[in-house]
């Protein structure tokens, strides 16, 4: 089995290779929040690459088993966590449900889609962690519905301090296959970026909400 460090580097390599992560220190992106950012991550692209998709599924499964032990269900966070979660649930032979961003405005008005018994021990799957806000909304929805949330697993994290604080406050442990520090290390070593770019990317991570203004 790969060490955590080897997994972090391999996932970083894959995400850069298929441009699921794009680094543009001199031509930053604008996120939906309005933040200016030298990085953009869209892990949905991994689904189009069978080898990478399989690797991520297997590594998430191994990480969940190692960190959280026996669980009864996998829950995806809409929308990007749904396919990743379904793949992991299939790998583990477990039931799958998913949590909507908000309850349906018609029909049953469901917030959680799927059917499992209350009290089940659930691991939540997310594709990406930024501040953790949307992920933890899903965690709270599951708790409110009577499920026990063992924790959350994601492909990648920006490593913001606010995310660490939010998950700690919510008493929800989380794991990710790779992270911002591992990404920068791989990107610089393999000449995706220069040392000067690395400095810019490190500066952004310290104050992302005001960077570039």
mmCIF file of C-alpha atoms in Angstrom:
data_model
loop_
_atom_site.group_PDB
_atom_site.id
_atom_site.type_symbol
_atom_site.label_atom_id
_atom_site.label_comp_id
_atom_site.label_asym_id
_atom_site.label_seq_id
_atom_site.Cartn_x
_atom_site.Cartn_y
_atom_site.Cartn_z
ATOM 1 C CA UNK A 1 0.000 0.000 0.000
ATOM 2 C CA UNK A 2 1.242 3.507 -0.816
ATOM 3 C CA UNK A 3 2.199 5.855 2.012
ATOM 4 C CA UNK A 4 0.106 8.983 2.487
ATOM 5 C CA UNK A 5 2.904 11.069 0.963
ATOM 6 C CA UNK A 6 3.090 8.857 -2.135
ATOM 7 C CA UNK A 7 -0.672 9.038 -2.568
ATOM 8 C CA UNK A 8 -0.635 12.831 -2.185
ATOM 9 C CA UNK A 9 2.003 13.158 -4.888
ATOM 10 C CA UNK A 10 0.339 10.687 -7.240
ATOM 11 C CA UNK A 11 -3.040 12.410 -6.979
ATOM 12 C CA UNK A 12 -1.374 15.803 -7.484
ATOM 13 C CA UNK A 13 0.326 14.435 -10.605
ATOM 14 C CA UNK A 14 -2.935 13.093 -12.007
ATOM 15 C CA UNK A 15 -4.880 16.298 -11.336
ATOM 16 C CA UNK A 16 -2.243 18.458 -13.019
ATOM 17 C CA UNK A 17 -1.785 15.994 -15.891
ATOM 18 C CA UNK A 18 -5.455 16.072 -16.923
ATOM 19 C CA UNK A 19 -5.861 19.769 -16.032
ATOM 20 C CA UNK A 20 -8.395 19.041 -13.318
ATOM 21 C CA UNK A 21 -6.236 21.564 -11.466
ATOM 22 C CA UNK A 22 -5.040 24.636 -13.347
ATOM 23 C CA UNK A 23 -2.417 27.019 -11.973
ATOM 24 C CA UNK A 24 -2.397 30.577 -13.348
ATOM 25 C CA UNK A 25 -0.530 32.902 -10.958
ATOM 26 C CA UNK A 26 -0.329 35.716 -13.540
ATOM 27 C CA UNK A 27 -3.849 35.293 -14.915
ATOM 28 C CA UNK A 28 -6.023 34.441 -11.906
ATOM 29 C CA UNK A 29 -9.479 32.933 -11.939
ATOM 30 C CA UNK A 30 -12.538 34.433 -10.261
ATOM 31 C CA UNK A 31 -14.446 31.994 -8.076
ATOM 32 C CA UNK A 32 -18.218 32.078 -7.612
ATOM 33 C CA UNK A 33 -17.569 33.658 -4.205
ATOM 34 C CA UNK A 34 -15.854 36.574 -5.936
ATOM 35 C CA UNK A 35 -12.405 35.564 -4.667
ATOM 36 C CA UNK A 36 -9.495 35.982 -7.066
ATOM 37 C CA UNK A 37 -7.484 32.784 -7.235
ATOM 38 C CA UNK A 38 -4.338 31.539 -9.036
ATOM 39 C CA UNK A 39 -5.730 27.989 -8.874
ATOM 40 C CA UNK A 40 -8.879 26.331 -10.164
ATOM 41 C CA UNK A 41 -9.864 22.762 -9.316
ATOM 42 C CA UNK A 42 -12.534 20.692 -11.075
ATOM 43 C CA UNK A 43 -12.238 17.083 -9.957
ATOM 44 C CA UNK A 44 -15.218 16.057 -12.078
ATOM 45 C CA UNK A 45 -12.724 15.786 -14.935
ATOM 46 C CA UNK A 46 -11.245 12.700 -13.255
ATOM 47 C CA UNK A 47 -14.446 10.826 -14.095
ATOM 48 C CA UNK A 48 -13.544 10.981 -17.797
ATOM 49 C CA UNK A 49 -10.254 9.137 -17.216
ATOM 50 C CA UNK A 50 -10.870 5.490 -16.234
ATOM 51 C CA UNK A 51 -7.381 4.771 -14.855
ATOM 52 C CA UNK A 52 -7.385 7.894 -12.686
ATOM 53 C CA UNK A 53 -11.014 7.383 -11.679
ATOM 54 C CA UNK A 54 -10.197 3.845 -10.547
ATOM 55 C CA UNK A 55 -7.125 4.973 -8.611
ATOM 56 C CA UNK A 56 -9.096 7.642 -6.753
ATOM 57 C CA UNK A 57 -11.914 5.202 -5.968
ATOM 58 C CA UNK A 58 -9.489 2.635 -4.572
ATOM 59 C CA UNK A 59 -7.494 5.163 -2.560
ATOM 60 C CA UNK A 60 -10.611 6.743 -1.060
ATOM 61 C CA UNK A 61 -11.820 3.273 -0.086
ATOM 62 C CA UNK A 62 -8.494 2.386 1.565
ATOM 63 C CA UNK A 63 -8.360 5.725 3.382
ATOM 64 C CA UNK A 64 -11.918 5.338 4.680
ATOM 65 C CA UNK A 65 -11.276 1.815 5.942
ATOM 66 C CA UNK A 66 -8.036 2.899 7.643
ATOM 67 C CA UNK A 67 -9.418 6.100 9.205
ATOM 68 C CA UNK A 68 -13.054 5.304 9.947
ATOM 69 C CA UNK A 69 -13.237 1.519 10.183
ATOM 70 C CA UNK A 70 -16.566 -0.216 9.610
ATOM 71 C CA UNK A 71 -19.322 1.954 8.121
ATOM 72 C CA UNK A 72 -22.826 1.179 6.907
ATOM 73 C CA UNK A 73 -23.313 3.689 4.107
ATOM 74 C CA UNK A 74 -21.608 6.197 1.821
ATOM 75 C CA UNK A 75 -23.186 9.622 1.257
ATOM 76 C CA UNK A 76 -22.251 11.969 -1.595
ATOM 77 C CA UNK A 77 -22.524 15.751 -1.461
ATOM 78 C CA UNK A 78 -24.361 17.249 -4.440
ATOM 79 C CA UNK A 79 -23.292 17.628 -7.048
ATOM 80 C CA UNK A 80 -19.632 16.756 -7.551
ATOM 81 C CA UNK A 81 -19.505 14.342 -4.610
ATOM 82 C CA UNK A 82 -22.322 12.193 -5.997
ATOM 83 C CA UNK A 83 -20.421 10.237 -8.686
ATOM 84 C CA UNK A 84 -17.302 9.892 -6.527
ATOM 85 C CA UNK A 85 -19.425 8.653 -3.638
ATOM 86 C CA UNK A 86 -21.319 6.191 -5.808
ATOM 87 C CA UNK A 87 -18.026 4.736 -7.065
ATOM 88 C CA UNK A 88 -16.722 4.316 -3.517
ATOM 89 C CA UNK A 89 -19.993 2.755 -2.341
ATOM 90 C CA UNK A 90 -19.765 0.252 -5.203
ATOM 91 C CA UNK A 91 -16.152 -0.551 -4.326
ATOM 92 C CA UNK A 92 -17.096 -1.126 -0.677
ATOM 93 C CA UNK A 93 -20.358 -2.962 -1.391
ATOM 94 C CA UNK A 94 -22.331 -0.414 0.641
ATOM 95 C CA UNK A 95 -25.625 1.457 0.196
ATOM 96 C CA UNK A 96 -25.366 4.950 -1.292
ATOM 97 C CA UNK A 97 -27.339 8.122 -0.619
ATOM 98 C CA UNK A 98 -26.732 11.754 -1.449
ATOM 99 C CA UNK A 99 -27.461 15.122 0.110
ATOM 100 C CA UNK A 100 -28.920 17.945 -1.957
ATOM 101 C CA UNK A 101 -27.721 21.524 -1.583
ATOM 102 C CA UNK A 102 -31.308 22.345 -0.603
ATOM 103 C CA UNK A 103 -34.528 20.397 -0.285
ATOM 104 C CA UNK A 104 -36.578 19.747 -3.416
ATOM 105 C CA UNK A 105 -39.252 22.356 -3.977
ATOM 106 C CA UNK A 106 -41.682 19.792 -5.382
ATOM 107 C CA UNK A 107 -42.752 16.186 -4.822
ATOM 108 C CA UNK A 108 -41.477 14.789 -1.529
ATOM 109 C CA UNK A 109 -39.367 17.842 -0.682
ATOM 110 C CA UNK A 110 -36.445 15.551 0.069
ATOM 111 C CA UNK A 111 -33.071 16.878 1.163
ATOM 112 C CA UNK A 112 -31.492 13.416 1.358
ATOM 113 C CA UNK A 113 -32.035 11.069 -1.588
ATOM 114 C CA UNK A 114 -31.860 7.318 -1.131
ATOM 115 C CA UNK A 115 -32.972 4.951 1.580
ATOM 116 C CA UNK A 116 -31.117 3.547 4.576
ATOM 117 C CA UNK A 117 -32.119 2.844 8.165
ATOM 118 C CA UNK A 118 -31.720 5.676 10.711
ATOM 119 C CA UNK A 119 -28.722 5.241 12.992
ATOM 120 C CA UNK A 120 -26.436 3.975 10.226
ATOM 121 C CA UNK A 121 -22.775 5.011 10.474
ATOM 122 C CA UNK A 122 -22.091 7.113 7.375
ATOM 123 C CA UNK A 123 -18.981 8.474 5.653
ATOM 124 C CA UNK A 124 -19.542 11.553 3.504
ATOM 125 C CA UNK A 125 -17.724 11.915 0.164
ATOM 126 C CA UNK A 126 -16.809 15.299 -1.286
ATOM 127 C CA UNK A 127 -14.658 16.084 -4.300
ATOM 128 C CA UNK A 128 -13.025 19.242 -2.927
ATOM 129 C CA UNK A 129 -12.723 21.088 0.380
ATOM 130 C CA UNK A 130 -12.310 24.856 0.369
ATOM 131 C CA UNK A 131 -13.837 26.441 3.485
ATOM 132 C CA UNK A 132 -15.797 23.276 4.276
ATOM 133 C CA UNK A 133 -19.096 25.156 4.542
ATOM 134 C CA UNK A 134 -21.121 23.187 1.966
ATOM 135 C CA UNK A 135 -19.624 19.883 3.097
ATOM 136 C CA UNK A 136 -20.580 20.520 6.705
ATOM 137 C CA UNK A 137 -24.101 21.545 5.716
ATOM 138 C CA UNK A 138 -24.466 18.036 4.280
ATOM 139 C CA UNK A 139 -22.982 16.526 7.451
ATOM 140 C CA UNK A 140 -25.494 18.421 9.578
ATOM 141 C CA UNK A 141 -28.394 17.373 7.333
ATOM 142 C CA UNK A 142 -27.428 13.720 7.844
ATOM 143 C CA UNK A 143 -27.136 14.172 11.590
ATOM 144 C CA UNK A 144 -30.516 15.904 11.697
ATOM 145 C CA UNK A 145 -31.990 12.908 9.863
ATOM 146 C CA UNK A 146 -30.713 10.541 12.547
ATOM 147 C CA UNK A 147 -27.523 9.226 10.962
ATOM 148 C CA UNK A 148 -24.150 8.964 12.683
ATOM 149 C CA UNK A 149 -21.491 10.686 10.568
ATOM 150 C CA UNK A 150 -18.134 8.956 11.063
ATOM 151 C CA UNK A 151 -16.353 11.612 9.013
ATOM 152 C CA UNK A 152 -15.743 12.973 5.539
ATOM 153 C CA UNK A 153 -13.328 11.998 2.764
ATOM 154 C CA UNK A 154 -12.392 14.147 -0.239
ATOM 155 C CA UNK A 155 -10.000 14.095 -3.164
ATOM 156 C CA UNK A 156 -8.314 17.460 -2.561
ATOM 157 C CA UNK A 157 -8.143 20.299 -0.035
ATOM 158 C CA UNK A 158 -6.819 23.839 -0.340
ATOM 159 C CA UNK A 159 -5.735 23.540 3.290
ATOM 160 C CA UNK A 160 -7.350 26.761 4.488
ATOM 161 C CA UNK A 161 -7.144 27.358 8.236
ATOM 162 C CA UNK A 162 -10.859 28.233 8.218
ATOM 163 C CA UNK A 163 -11.677 24.730 6.934
ATOM 164 C CA UNK A 164 -9.695 23.117 9.759
ATOM 165 C CA UNK A 165 -11.516 25.328 12.252
ATOM 166 C CA UNK A 166 -14.940 24.619 10.749
ATOM 167 C CA UNK A 167 -14.485 20.839 10.793
ATOM 168 C CA UNK A 168 -13.100 20.943 14.323
ATOM 169 C CA UNK A 169 -16.044 23.025 15.538
ATOM 170 C CA UNK A 170 -18.455 20.593 13.856
ATOM 171 C CA UNK A 171 -16.628 17.651 15.478
ATOM 172 C CA UNK A 172 -16.296 16.022 12.067
ATOM 173 C CA UNK A 173 -12.935 14.393 11.221
ATOM 174 C CA UNK A 174 -11.922 14.538 7.565
ATOM 175 C CA UNK A 175 -9.282 13.112 5.252
ATOM 176 C CA UNK A 176 -8.151 14.043 1.748
ATOM 177 C CA UNK A 177 -6.075 12.152 -0.795
ATOM 178 C CA UNK A 178 -4.006 15.215 -1.651
ATOM 179 C CA UNK A 179 -3.678 18.832 -0.630
ATOM 180 C CA UNK A 180 -2.326 22.236 -1.592
ATOM 181 C CA UNK A 181 1.145 21.781 -0.105
ATOM 182 C CA UNK A 182 1.645 18.449 -1.870
ATOM 183 C CA UNK A 183 0.411 19.999 -5.117
ATOM 184 C CA UNK A 184 2.862 22.913 -4.974
ATOM 185 C CA UNK A 185 5.735 20.565 -4.168
ATOM 186 C CA UNK A 186 4.962 18.348 -7.161
ATOM 187 C CA UNK A 187 4.228 21.279 -9.507
ATOM 188 C CA UNK A 188 7.532 23.023 -8.778
ATOM 189 C CA UNK A 189 9.634 19.840 -8.881
ATOM 190 C CA UNK A 190 8.157 18.923 -12.282
ATOM 191 C CA UNK A 191 8.292 22.455 -13.736
ATOM 192 C CA UNK A 192 4.583 23.162 -13.959
ATOM 193 C CA UNK A 193 5.454 26.393 -12.136
ATOM 194 C CA UNK A 194 8.567 28.435 -11.284
ATOM 195 C CA UNK A 195 9.899 29.258 -7.826
ATOM 196 C CA UNK A 196 8.437 32.762 -8.222
ATOM 197 C CA UNK A 197 5.033 31.250 -9.047
ATOM 198 C CA UNK A 198 5.286 29.098 -5.925
ATOM 199 C CA UNK A 199 5.788 32.227 -3.807
ATOM 200 C CA UNK A 200 2.656 33.793 -5.303
ATOM 201 C CA UNK A 201 0.633 30.627 -4.743
ATOM 202 C CA UNK A 202 1.789 30.439 -1.113
ATOM 203 C CA UNK A 203 0.847 34.084 -0.546
ATOM 204 C CA UNK A 204 -2.641 33.481 -1.923
ATOM 205 C CA UNK A 205 -3.280 30.612 0.460
ATOM 206 C CA UNK A 206 -2.582 32.799 3.509
ATOM 207 C CA UNK A 207 -5.267 35.395 2.636
ATOM 208 C CA UNK A 208 -7.390 34.062 -0.224
ATOM 209 C CA UNK A 209 -10.368 36.347 0.366
ATOM 210 C CA UNK A 210 -8.347 39.545 -0.188
ATOM 211 C CA UNK A 211 -5.606 38.345 -2.547
ATOM 212 C CA UNK A 212 -5.407 40.139 -5.889
ATOM 213 C CA UNK A 213 -7.548 43.097 -4.825
#
